[in-house]
Amino acid sequence: MVEEKLRYSDAELAEFKALILEKIEKANADLALIKSAYMNDSNNGTDDTSPTFKAFEEGSETMSKEANSQLAIRQEKFLRDLRNAAVRIENKTYGICKVTGKLISKERLKVVPHATMSIEAKNLQR
């Protein structure tokens, strides 16, 4: 009888932690870029002094800001999920499906390191 693993080893958790920390760093950089795009903090131009024939441009600029705002919200949620995954690593509960209690496959965790459910559990939700 093959005994089923109850959790990932400390070495495996260290691998996942490195992956998650790398993703957190990249996500923070992406978030800063998105926020600067919708806050216009790098714009020192003369947009406010140019002629007022720009109704279409203003509308598209507003839509672009809204889209960037939505992207920022999604990015912040992604960051929160990654940080929560890092906490689960510290607690040694990382990689355990919250529905089935079984280990989430390594392949899934490498693609979605903040996953809390196995593919099996995800399919049960449908």
Short mmCIF file of C-alpha atoms in Angstrom, two decimals:
data_model
loop_
_atom_site.label_atom_id
_atom_site.label_comp_id
_atom_site.label_asym_id
_atom_site.label_seq_id
_atom_site.Cartn_x
_atom_site.Cartn_y
_atom_site.Cartn_z
CA MET A 1 0.00 0.00 0.00
CA VAL A 2 1.37 3.39 -1.01
CA GLU A 3 0.94 5.97 1.70
CA GLU A 4 -0.54 9.23 0.45
CA LYS A 5 1.41 12.37 1.35
CA LEU A 6 -0.44 14.68 3.72
CA ARG A 7 1.66 17.76 2.98
CA TYR A 8 4.59 18.95 0.90
CA SER A 9 8.08 18.58 2.35
CA ASP A 10 9.97 21.59 3.68
CA ALA A 11 12.21 21.49 0.59
CA GLU A 12 9.18 21.50 -1.72
CA LEU A 13 7.61 24.33 0.29
CA ALA A 14 10.85 26.32 -0.06
CA GLU A 15 10.63 25.90 -3.86
CA PHE A 16 7.06 27.13 -3.88
CA LYS A 17 7.98 30.03 -1.60
CA ALA A 18 10.69 31.17 -4.02
CA LEU A 19 8.20 30.99 -6.90
CA ILE A 20 5.58 32.95 -4.94
CA LEU A 21 8.04 35.64 -3.80
CA GLU A 22 9.16 36.08 -7.42
CA LYS A 23 5.52 36.44 -8.53
CA ILE A 24 4.82 38.93 -5.72
CA GLU A 25 7.77 41.07 -6.83
CA LYS A 26 6.60 41.05 -10.46
CA ALA A 27 2.96 41.69 -9.47
CA ASN A 28 4.01 44.68 -7.35
CA ALA A 29 5.96 46.14 -10.29
CA ASP A 30 2.97 45.57 -12.61
CA LEU A 31 0.62 47.19 -10.09
CA ALA A 32 2.84 50.26 -9.82
CA LEU A 33 2.85 50.55 -13.61
CA ILE A 34 -0.94 50.22 -13.82
CA LYS A 35 -1.49 52.77 -11.05
CA SER A 36 0.85 55.29 -12.63
CA ALA A 37 -1.03 54.88 -15.92
CA TYR A 38 -4.40 55.79 -14.43
CA MET A 39 -3.12 58.45 -12.07
CA ASN A 40 -1.21 60.28 -14.82
CA ASP A 41 1.57 61.04 -12.39
CA SER A 42 4.18 61.01 -15.15
CA ASN A 43 2.29 63.51 -17.28
CA ASN A 44 3.93 66.94 -17.18
CA GLY A 45 2.58 67.94 -20.56
CA THR A 46 0.36 70.77 -21.65
CA ASP A 47 -2.81 68.73 -22.14
CA ASP A 48 -4.84 71.15 -20.05
CA THR A 49 -3.78 74.14 -22.16
CA SER A 50 -4.36 72.63 -25.61
CA PRO A 51 -7.44 73.47 -27.72
CA THR A 52 -10.75 72.04 -26.54
CA PHE A 53 -11.52 69.92 -29.62
CA LYS A 54 -10.93 66.76 -27.67
CA ALA A 55 -14.30 65.41 -26.53
CA PHE A 56 -13.64 61.98 -28.06
CA GLU A 57 -10.14 61.85 -26.63
CA GLU A 58 -11.42 62.70 -23.15
CA GLY A 59 -14.04 59.97 -23.36
CA SER A 60 -11.51 57.38 -24.42
CA GLU A 61 -9.07 58.62 -21.78
CA THR A 62 -11.76 58.18 -19.10
CA MET A 63 -12.53 54.66 -20.35
CA SER A 64 -8.83 53.86 -20.32
CA LYS A 65 -8.54 55.08 -16.73
CA GLU A 66 -11.53 52.93 -15.73
CA ALA A 67 -10.00 49.89 -17.41
CA ASN A 68 -6.68 50.52 -15.66
CA SER A 69 -8.51 50.95 -12.37
CA GLN A 70 -10.18 47.56 -12.85
CA LEU A 71 -6.80 46.03 -13.72
CA ALA A 72 -5.33 47.52 -10.55
CA ILE A 73 -8.14 46.01 -8.45
CA ARG A 74 -7.55 42.56 -10.00
CA GLN A 75 -3.79 42.92 -9.48
CA GLU A 76 -4.31 43.83 -5.81
CA LYS A 77 -6.50 40.73 -5.35
CA PHE A 78 -3.82 38.60 -7.03
CA LEU A 79 -1.19 40.05 -4.68
CA ARG A 80 -3.40 39.37 -1.65
CA ASP A 81 -3.88 35.75 -2.79
CA LEU A 82 -0.13 35.32 -3.28
CA ARG A 83 0.60 36.74 0.19
CA ASN A 84 -1.99 34.38 1.67
CA ALA A 85 -0.25 31.49 -0.10
CA ALA A 86 3.05 32.58 1.47
CA VAL A 87 1.37 32.48 4.91
CA ARG A 88 0.10 28.95 4.17
CA ILE A 89 3.68 27.95 3.36
CA GLU A 90 4.83 29.25 6.75
CA ASN A 91 1.96 27.32 8.40
CA LYS A 92 2.87 24.22 6.34
CA THR A 93 -0.70 24.02 5.03
CA TYR A 94 0.24 25.15 1.51
CA GLY A 95 -0.91 22.92 -1.32
CA ILE A 96 -3.67 21.20 0.62
CA CYS A 97 -7.07 21.43 -1.09
CA LYS A 98 -9.59 23.21 1.12
CA VAL A 99 -12.39 20.99 -0.22
CA THR A 100 -10.92 17.49 -0.48
CA GLY A 101 -8.05 17.78 2.02
CA LYS A 102 -5.75 16.12 -0.53
CA LEU A 103 -2.59 17.62 -1.98
CA ILE A 104 -3.03 19.89 -4.99
CA SER A 105 -0.80 18.68 -7.82
CA LYS A 106 2.62 20.31 -8.16
CA GLU A 107 1.87 21.07 -11.80
CA ARG A 108 -1.21 23.08 -10.84
CA LEU A 109 0.63 24.95 -8.09
CA LYS A 110 3.45 25.90 -10.46
CA VAL A 111 0.92 27.46 -12.84
CA VAL A 112 -1.43 28.87 -10.16
CA PRO A 113 0.73 29.14 -7.02
CA HIS A 114 -2.07 30.74 -5.00
CA ALA A 115 -4.53 27.88 -5.70
CA THR A 116 -6.50 26.61 -2.71
CA MET A 117 -8.45 23.92 -4.53
CA SER A 118 -7.46 20.93 -6.62
CA ILE A 119 -8.77 20.51 -10.15
CA GLU A 120 -11.04 17.76 -8.75
CA ALA A 121 -12.62 20.23 -6.29
CA LYS A 122 -12.88 22.95 -8.96
CA ASN A 123 -14.77 20.55 -11.23
CA LEU A 124 -17.17 19.72 -8.40
CA GLN A 125 -18.12 23.41 -8.21
CA ARG A 126 -19.47 23.47 -11.76
#
